[in-house]
XYZ file of C-alpha atoms in Angstrom:
565
model
C 98.900 -82.141 5.121
C 96.911 -79.444 3.584
C 98.678 -76.034 3.801
C 96.973 -73.481 5.750
C 97.013 -70.392 3.610
C 94.157 -70.631 0.615
C 95.880 -70.712 -2.633
C 95.359 -68.403 -5.074
C 91.881 -68.619 -6.791
C 92.805 -67.258 -10.269
C 96.078 -70.372 -11.062
C 93.020 -72.522 -9.105
C 90.961 -72.040 -11.537
C 93.612 -72.535 -14.542
C 94.207 -75.773 -12.259
C 97.852 -74.473 -11.330
C 98.744 -74.610 -7.427
C 100.402 -70.975 -6.134
C 100.020 -70.362 -2.612
C 97.809 -66.891 -1.328
C 99.685 -63.976 -0.755
C 96.894 -61.497 -0.918
C 93.296 -61.567 -0.056
C 90.747 -59.598 -1.408
C 87.847 -58.944 0.476
C 85.585 -57.448 -2.974
C 86.395 -61.197 -4.787
C 86.543 -63.763 -1.992
C 88.975 -65.091 -2.805
C 93.078 -65.611 -2.404
C 95.706 -63.957 -4.661
C 99.165 -65.059 -5.262
C 101.861 -62.439 -6.392
C 101.875 -62.499 -9.853
C 97.639 -62.596 -10.028
C 97.109 -59.458 -7.788
C 99.322 -57.206 -9.997
C 96.596 -57.908 -12.960
C 94.170 -57.310 -10.225
C 95.570 -54.229 -9.335
C 95.726 -52.869 -12.765
C 92.545 -53.865 -13.883
C 89.890 -51.774 -14.224
C 87.126 -54.005 -13.073
C 88.830 -54.240 -9.980
C 91.495 -51.727 -9.840
C 88.666 -50.369 -6.301
C 88.858 -53.425 -4.599
C 88.947 -53.328 -1.144
C 92.684 -56.039 -0.737
C 94.998 -56.977 2.545
C 97.542 -58.845 3.202
C 96.559 -62.833 4.174
C 98.635 -62.512 7.184
C 95.723 -60.261 8.302
C 93.072 -61.794 6.698
C 93.488 -64.610 8.870
C 93.865 -62.737 12.336
C 89.751 -62.736 11.324
C 88.192 -64.887 13.656
C 87.339 -68.294 11.238
C 83.116 -67.537 11.281
C 83.888 -63.903 10.094
C 86.508 -65.462 7.631
C 83.754 -68.592 6.607
C 80.589 -65.665 5.761
C 79.115 -65.448 2.616
C 79.666 -62.411 0.523
C 76.809 -63.427 -1.827
C 73.259 -65.033 -1.941
C 73.687 -68.898 -0.169
C 70.355 -69.602 -3.010
C 71.290 -68.028 -5.867
C 74.601 -67.552 -5.542
C 74.274 -63.224 -6.708
C 75.476 -60.426 -4.907
C 73.023 -58.895 -2.783
C 71.536 -55.503 -3.612
C 68.712 -54.717 -1.100
C 68.141 -55.242 2.468
C 64.597 -56.333 3.326
C 63.986 -53.913 7.003
C 61.037 -56.269 7.614
C 62.728 -58.919 7.435
C 66.047 -58.060 8.773
C 67.451 -59.637 5.576
C 69.906 -58.902 2.674
C 68.354 -60.190 -0.264
C 69.757 -60.208 -4.175
C 68.003 -59.586 -7.077
C 66.087 -62.923 -7.364
C 65.051 -63.199 -3.728
C 63.119 -59.241 -4.097
C 61.290 -61.132 -7.140
C 60.294 -64.434 -5.338
C 60.033 -63.733 -1.730
C 59.880 -60.106 -0.786
C 57.556 -58.340 -3.719
C 55.139 -56.923 -1.424
C 57.868 -55.476 1.631
C 57.910 -51.804 1.523
C 60.578 -51.036 4.277
C 63.837 -52.179 1.978
C 67.307 -49.787 1.295
C 70.008 -50.170 -1.077
C 72.281 -52.295 0.458
C 75.751 -51.165 -0.417
C 74.205 -47.773 1.922
C 73.209 -50.039 5.022
C 76.250 -51.887 5.326
C 78.909 -48.862 4.588
C 78.801 -47.238 7.908
C 78.662 -50.547 9.700
C 82.139 -50.249 11.853
C 80.688 -46.411 13.066
C 77.237 -47.539 13.232
C 75.842 -46.936 17.054
C 74.710 -50.513 17.786
C 78.308 -51.758 16.032
C 79.649 -49.965 18.838
C 77.434 -50.657 21.930
C 78.161 -54.506 21.103
C 81.788 -53.447 21.515
C 81.198 -51.204 24.921
C 78.570 -54.324 25.732
C 81.431 -56.290 25.934
C 83.731 -54.239 27.846
C 81.188 -53.408 30.329
C 79.977 -57.532 30.618
C 84.116 -57.751 31.700
C 84.421 -54.837 33.829
C 81.623 -56.314 35.442
C 82.874 -59.946 35.723
C 85.932 -58.543 36.821
C 84.402 -56.601 39.911
C 82.848 -59.179 41.056
C 85.413 -61.746 40.741
C 87.787 -59.152 42.729
C 84.768 -58.911 45.235
C 85.104 -62.163 46.048
C 88.621 -62.286 46.170
C 88.184 -59.341 48.778
C 85.336 -62.145 50.555
C 88.006 -64.957 50.605
C 90.167 -62.357 52.588
C 87.657 -60.803 55.340
C 86.699 -64.802 56.084
C 89.731 -65.408 56.495
C 90.204 -62.152 58.733
C 86.659 -62.635 60.589
C 88.125 -66.477 60.989
C 91.227 -65.722 62.862
C 89.339 -62.660 65.281
C 86.753 -65.437 66.140
C 89.990 -68.028 66.525
C 91.476 -65.209 69.071
C 88.190 -65.049 70.557
C 88.309 -68.452 71.361
C 91.631 -68.860 72.832
C 90.774 -65.837 75.458
C 87.496 -67.965 76.081
C 89.985 -70.782 76.908
C 92.174 -69.018 79.158
C 89.058 -68.829 81.916
C 88.693 -72.778 81.612
C 90.091 -76.767 81.819
C 92.006 -78.250 80.484
C 88.131 -80.259 79.638
C 87.543 -77.350 77.032
C 90.433 -78.286 75.025
C 88.728 -81.038 72.850
C 85.895 -79.010 72.423
C 88.339 -76.180 70.802
C 89.919 -78.523 68.651
C 86.101 -79.631 67.250
C 84.704 -76.067 67.305
C 87.796 -75.202 64.966
C 87.461 -78.026 62.649
C 84.195 -77.037 61.916
C 85.122 -73.533 61.465
C 87.947 -74.307 58.649
C 85.607 -77.054 57.466
C 83.093 -73.852 56.440
C 85.725 -71.921 55.474
C 86.585 -74.165 53.145
C 83.239 -75.356 51.765
C 82.761 -71.991 51.423
C 85.373 -70.737 49.755
C 85.304 -73.707 47.347
C 82.001 -72.334 46.399
C 83.357 -69.207 45.676
C 85.872 -70.277 43.938
C 83.615 -72.516 41.431
C 81.771 -69.384 40.867
C 85.760 -67.335 40.102
C 85.939 -70.362 37.644
C 82.306 -69.735 36.138
C 83.450 -66.059 35.877
C 86.765 -66.593 34.111
C 84.736 -68.756 31.560
C 82.696 -65.678 30.244
C 85.623 -63.292 30.780
C 87.612 -65.755 28.512
C 85.146 -65.298 25.993
C 84.570 -62.288 26.086
C 88.239 -61.678 25.762
C 88.268 -63.669 22.533
C 85.191 -61.561 21.290
C 86.976 -58.271 21.981
C 90.139 -59.109 20.247
C 87.924 -60.510 17.302
C 85.894 -57.084 17.199
C 89.708 -55.231 16.935
C 90.341 -57.336 13.929
C 86.975 -57.277 12.329
C 87.252 -53.116 12.567
C 90.600 -53.167 11.400
C 90.305 -56.135 8.157
C 87.050 -57.138 7.907
C 84.956 -56.049 5.613
C 82.001 -54.074 5.519
C 79.973 -56.829 4.573
C 81.514 -58.915 6.482
C 81.575 -56.829 9.857
C 77.606 -56.076 9.132
C 76.281 -59.612 8.766
C 79.353 -61.011 11.411
C 77.864 -58.242 13.909
C 74.437 -59.963 14.112
C 76.213 -63.468 15.419
C 78.088 -61.091 17.923
C 74.624 -59.709 19.260
C 73.951 -63.366 20.182
C 76.706 -64.213 22.633
C 76.576 -61.025 23.825
C 72.896 -61.378 24.780
C 73.524 -64.326 26.339
C 76.309 -62.746 28.495
C 74.026 -59.946 29.546
C 71.456 -62.794 30.604
C 74.210 -64.107 32.224
C 74.949 -61.011 34.489
C 71.593 -59.784 34.193
C 70.597 -63.576 36.046
C 73.325 -62.883 38.856
C 71.607 -59.929 40.081
C 68.483 -61.430 40.455
C 69.999 -64.355 42.152
C 71.885 -64.819 46.005
C 75.006 -65.440 44.286
C 76.347 -62.384 44.650
C 75.798 -62.327 47.954
C 78.595 -61.540 50.193
C 79.258 -64.598 52.894
C 80.303 -63.637 56.282
C 81.469 -66.164 58.839
C 79.794 -65.525 62.375
C 79.848 -67.532 65.491
C 77.699 -67.241 69.202
C 80.518 -67.953 71.573
C 80.000 -68.429 75.105
C 80.758 -66.102 77.376
C 83.326 -66.237 80.410
C 82.730 -69.235 82.558
C 82.637 -67.858 86.591
C 81.955 -72.180 87.292
C 83.147 -75.073 86.096
C 79.899 -76.349 86.647
C 78.502 -73.526 83.923
C 80.758 -74.867 81.041
C 78.359 -75.925 78.210
C 79.490 -78.466 75.793
C 80.330 -75.918 72.776
C 81.542 -73.187 72.287
C 78.573 -72.079 70.113
C 77.329 -72.038 66.863
C 79.435 -71.252 63.521
C 77.108 -70.598 61.324
C 76.654 -68.642 57.367
C 75.487 -65.253 56.763
C 73.983 -63.617 53.479
C 74.808 -60.113 54.020
C 73.963 -57.311 51.109
C 75.296 -56.795 48.083
C 79.400 -55.065 48.009
C 79.104 -55.215 44.169
C 76.023 -54.327 42.067
C 76.530 -54.839 38.503
C 76.971 -51.551 36.022
C 74.575 -51.300 33.109
C 74.943 -48.080 30.465
C 71.538 -49.009 28.948
C 68.268 -50.440 30.683
C 67.654 -52.905 27.960
C 70.736 -54.464 27.234
C 68.961 -56.814 24.277
C 67.566 -54.317 22.415
C 71.294 -54.141 20.576
C 69.104 -54.772 17.006
C 70.435 -52.606 14.290
C 68.862 -48.903 14.191
C 66.383 -48.681 11.495
C 68.046 -44.509 10.158
C 71.504 -44.898 10.643
C 73.159 -42.096 13.369
C 76.417 -40.809 12.608
C 79.123 -40.381 14.954
C 80.024 -36.846 16.169
C 83.387 -37.013 14.517
C 81.782 -36.748 11.091
C 80.783 -32.939 12.282
C 82.462 -30.198 10.796
C 82.844 -26.378 11.143
C 83.385 -23.761 7.997
C 83.902 -20.101 8.710
C 81.595 -17.572 7.186
C 81.647 -14.235 8.839
C 82.968 -13.028 11.488
C 81.025 -9.681 13.276
C 82.591 -7.075 15.041
C 80.985 -6.971 18.428
C 80.934 -3.536 20.273
C 82.002 -4.783 23.674
C 82.179 -7.495 25.386
C 79.980 -9.991 24.316
C 78.007 -12.583 27.021
C 74.440 -13.910 25.185
C 73.967 -15.096 21.316
C 71.172 -15.924 19.364
C 70.857 -16.917 15.772
C 67.555 -16.114 14.649
C 65.025 -18.018 12.428
C 65.548 -15.375 9.459
C 69.487 -15.048 9.209
C 70.065 -12.404 12.120
C 71.597 -12.499 14.809
C 70.911 -11.282 18.642
C 73.901 -9.992 20.932
C 73.723 -9.256 24.144
C 76.117 -6.435 25.889
C 75.244 -5.961 30.112
C 78.102 -3.532 30.746
C 76.203 -1.692 27.819
C 72.892 -2.409 29.232
C 71.688 -3.796 25.249
C 70.614 -5.744 23.660
C 71.722 -5.666 19.233
C 69.895 -7.560 16.521
C 72.217 -8.028 14.138
C 71.756 -8.138 10.301
C 73.246 -10.750 8.002
C 75.590 -8.505 6.962
C 76.982 -7.901 10.172
C 75.142 -4.321 9.780
C 72.765 -3.049 12.881
C 69.932 -3.964 12.513
C 68.052 -1.945 15.851
C 68.851 -2.566 19.403
C 67.037 -2.044 23.366
C 67.981 -1.070 26.292
C 68.022 -4.243 29.315
C 69.688 -3.666 32.019
C 72.940 -6.219 32.279
C 71.548 -7.951 29.592
C 73.178 -11.123 29.663
C 71.697 -14.529 28.204
C 69.263 -14.360 24.987
C 66.833 -17.454 23.996
C 64.612 -16.869 20.735
C 60.658 -18.403 21.789
C 59.463 -19.378 18.311
C 56.015 -19.725 19.498
C 55.613 -15.735 19.515
C 58.789 -14.256 18.081
C 60.432 -13.581 21.448
C 63.704 -13.153 22.816
C 63.903 -13.753 26.803
C 67.058 -11.770 28.155
C 68.231 -12.676 31.512
C 70.635 -10.124 33.100
C 73.517 -10.541 35.197
C 76.359 -8.149 35.688
C 79.064 -7.259 38.703
C 78.269 -6.181 42.199
C 74.503 -7.416 41.401
C 73.453 -5.792 38.773
C 70.334 -6.983 36.998
C 67.346 -9.127 38.750
C 65.144 -9.410 35.772
C 64.310 -11.574 32.691
C 63.161 -9.033 29.883
C 60.924 -10.276 26.883
C 60.918 -8.427 23.811
C 58.612 -8.311 20.658
C 60.619 -8.377 17.468
C 58.190 -7.539 15.497
C 56.814 -4.933 17.498
C 60.798 -4.289 18.232
C 59.641 -3.478 22.024
C 60.255 -5.003 25.601
C 56.760 -6.447 26.035
C 57.237 -7.639 29.705
C 59.251 -8.098 32.744
C 59.291 -10.767 35.533
C 61.266 -9.554 38.505
C 62.874 -12.973 39.801
C 64.214 -11.088 42.997
C 67.696 -12.392 41.830
C 70.230 -12.641 39.226
C 69.810 -14.617 36.239
C 73.077 -16.430 33.412
C 71.401 -19.357 31.199
C 68.239 -19.096 30.012
C 66.279 -21.384 27.259
C 62.450 -21.171 26.503
C 60.613 -24.306 25.234
C 56.878 -22.562 23.899
C 55.039 -21.899 27.246
C 57.924 -22.466 29.512
C 60.655 -20.235 30.582
C 64.002 -21.438 31.991
C 66.304 -19.819 33.598
C 69.403 -20.336 35.852
C 68.995 -17.913 39.141
C 72.532 -17.841 40.623
C 73.663 -19.589 43.623
C 69.895 -21.023 43.780
C 68.609 -23.575 41.304
C 67.666 -24.055 36.869
C 63.828 -23.055 37.567
C 60.861 -22.651 34.931
C 57.697 -20.492 34.832
C 55.069 -21.307 33.456
C 54.387 -18.646 31.079
C 50.378 -18.868 30.785
C 50.251 -18.154 34.759
C 53.850 -17.110 35.593
C 54.918 -20.350 38.228
C 57.638 -21.227 39.180
C 59.190 -24.214 39.846
C 62.584 -25.726 40.654
C 63.768 -28.240 38.447
C 67.826 -28.709 39.194
C 68.562 -27.429 42.731
C 72.654 -26.296 42.286
C 73.583 -24.334 45.386
C 76.845 -22.082 45.217
C 77.811 -21.901 41.822
C 77.441 -18.355 39.401
C 77.784 -18.881 36.498
C 75.132 -22.001 34.688
C 74.308 -21.823 31.296
C 71.381 -23.235 30.098
C 69.787 -25.010 26.898
C 66.823 -27.208 26.222
C 66.185 -29.923 22.797
C 62.732 -32.261 22.820
C 62.428 -33.404 26.256
C 66.259 -33.180 27.725
C 67.909 -29.921 29.542
C 71.537 -29.803 29.431
C 73.407 -27.463 31.963
C 77.285 -26.311 31.888
C 78.779 -26.123 35.172
C 81.317 -23.144 34.930
C 83.262 -23.828 38.560
C 83.026 -27.533 38.395
C 83.984 -27.999 35.096
C 80.648 -30.269 34.143
C 78.221 -30.802 31.315
C 75.106 -32.369 32.425
C 72.151 -33.733 30.755
C 68.451 -34.429 32.528
C 65.488 -35.011 31.759
C 62.222 -31.964 32.718
C 61.820 -32.865 36.002
C 65.839 -32.751 36.634
C 66.177 -36.620 36.716
C 70.504 -37.015 35.923
C 70.819 -39.018 32.448
C 74.345 -38.161 32.019
C 77.367 -36.380 33.275
C 80.008 -34.543 30.566
C 83.674 -34.323 32.821
C 87.204 -33.847 30.840
C 89.064 -30.665 32.123
C 92.252 -31.913 29.395
C 89.612 -31.471 26.942
C 86.890 -28.401 28.480
C 87.518 -26.694 31.134
C 85.478 -24.177 32.939
C 82.564 -24.118 30.229
C 80.384 -21.408 29.266
C 78.459 -21.225 26.562
C 75.952 -24.339 25.708
C 73.841 -24.883 23.083
C 72.332 -28.569 21.361
C 71.707 -28.994 17.345
C 68.836 -30.689 15.708
C 69.834 -34.284 16.861
C 71.018 -33.253 20.348
C 74.434 -32.880 20.117
C 75.653 -30.679 22.835
C 77.896 -27.828 21.502
C 80.186 -26.242 24.516
C 82.637 -23.821 24.764
C 85.001 -23.923 27.127
C 86.556 -20.649 28.412
C 89.804 -21.935 29.844
C 90.618 -24.300 27.246
C 89.378 -21.209 24.909
C 87.802 -24.403 22.576
C 84.595 -25.385 21.142
C 83.707 -29.189 22.056
C 80.851 -31.341 20.425
C 79.288 -34.129 22.592
C 77.372 -36.638 21.647
C 73.586 -36.572 22.519
C 74.333 -39.686 24.424
C 77.335 -37.747 26.571
C 79.861 -40.720 25.669
C 81.314 -39.155 22.876
C 83.275 -35.941 22.180
C 85.272 -33.874 19.267
C 87.096 -30.772 19.466
C 85.829 -27.959 16.737
C 87.792 -25.432 17.244
C 90.911 -24.369 19.431
C 92.461 -21.111 20.426
C 94.337 -19.366 17.573
C 95.175 -16.136 16.338
C 91.544 -15.204 14.836
C 89.853 -17.049 17.530
C 90.249 -16.757 21.117
C 88.443 -16.406 24.552
C 84.990 -17.588 23.498
C 82.050 -17.396 25.954
C 78.748 -18.447 24.487
C 77.619 -20.102 22.010
C 74.302 -21.120 19.208
C 73.387 -23.480 17.512
C 71.167 -22.447 14.182
C 68.749 -25.255 13.961
C 66.914 -23.332 10.923
C 69.971 -22.140 9.325
C 72.654 -24.669 10.170
C 74.879 -22.419 11.605
C 77.054 -22.176 14.890
C 77.568 -18.351 16.222
C 80.333 -17.771 18.502
C 80.763 -15.235 20.868
C 84.247 -13.477 21.909
C 85.640 -11.541 24.853
C 87.630 -9.693 22.203
C 84.637 -7.988 20.880
C 84.116 -10.787 18.007
C 81.642 -12.959 17.223
C 82.347 -15.875 14.413
C 79.478 -17.410 12.288
C 80.124 -21.409 11.163
C 78.459 -23.457 8.685
C 78.205 -27.056 10.020
C 78.546 -29.994 7.721
C 78.874 -33.909 7.986
C 81.219 -35.753 5.959
């Protein structure tokens, strides 16, 4: 009987049979203990990725059977062709892909496979489909309980009617009960058949979920990359199955209803039956959840998007402040802007931390830079209702250019070319069209004092201080996602967005800085409370300088360089 453990490839080449205890993913063969020692010391193979045979065998068979060299030419893959979505060796390139323009180095493509958005989305989609199946299954179980409960209530009604008639109706009652039970059994049988079908899909999903875990732990990057393509087919099939359910009547809950005759006043009025039992299809009581509108589009992206976990910051400079800073901004030329509402002042600071110039602005709070005309927009808020305007500062002329009187205090502020966004306290996030000075509500938000606003491309991001949330919406105010995790981010204040749409938020109570991915799904805690970092309030990401500025209550502001590993 053949062993399920592969033999040592090196020994087998020498016509010696030894069971392998180690598997080399780069060599794509097993190694015995002795051969593995040489393999680890050899200059050509010492950097190869190896794993124990027990771990290797945890991978599903279709992963282990993936050929890591070109099946046609038996050469290593060197190029990935995006036009044809296939891996190519040097001979494939010459023979079939000489005219292809959209190609990339194969090692560069596969080395981040396990952290690719597409790979993560496959795993999330599997989890999502499994959750949907579980919810549907639970709902159908509850449906059966409801049917049983309704059946008992109908039987009680039948009994009450029965007490008003003579013994002649006993037979009718029995027939009625038989019919009722038959219908219940029939519908239960249908539901159980449907649940069994759901369980089959769930078992398959569970297998995929377990396999993905093993793939991420033990498979090589090449195996992970090629396996992902195979997984997409199965995931698409499960998504289509769930999608077909939402378009059919199978999710409709079944209810037993009955027309029962009213109490009888005379034996002559007795009807031959109590009533008619029938099934009525009610509206869906469970909805299919989809995190993506097009689940079938889980394909390898043309450009790699690194996760927020790769973002790192390094302290570059500490800036001493005159008082408590409530707003900060990094200008494209490297200067900084700080606002002091208690001093009614806006200060522009040089790169070395020394003052450049300052202007008096009542209750200067938030600040936003508009590169279209090299201006600053300053919101106004301070205690006891001080501040009811937005001030535009011309940086070139170093003077106030214009003032908008809004009839109320404003906190968060952001600009995009011809539009000015701001939060009017206890009212809404509003927009001013700078071309005609017309205003409109974007996001209603009542009974809220501190909301800070940022904008990037076609999305608005805002933090809700009192509700511990960070929210993203489109330019019309339609919600896209919400982030809420009070253990990580409490009393969020300052907010800013980088060039990739990652959202940097200050947690005032948690005394930290958290970065949230552009889709709101993942996050990383960048800065935490320390002796030299406490009481943060405002934040700004300099898209031109790739720097992060954090202003605090204790008269210090910190400038960090941002990098990605």
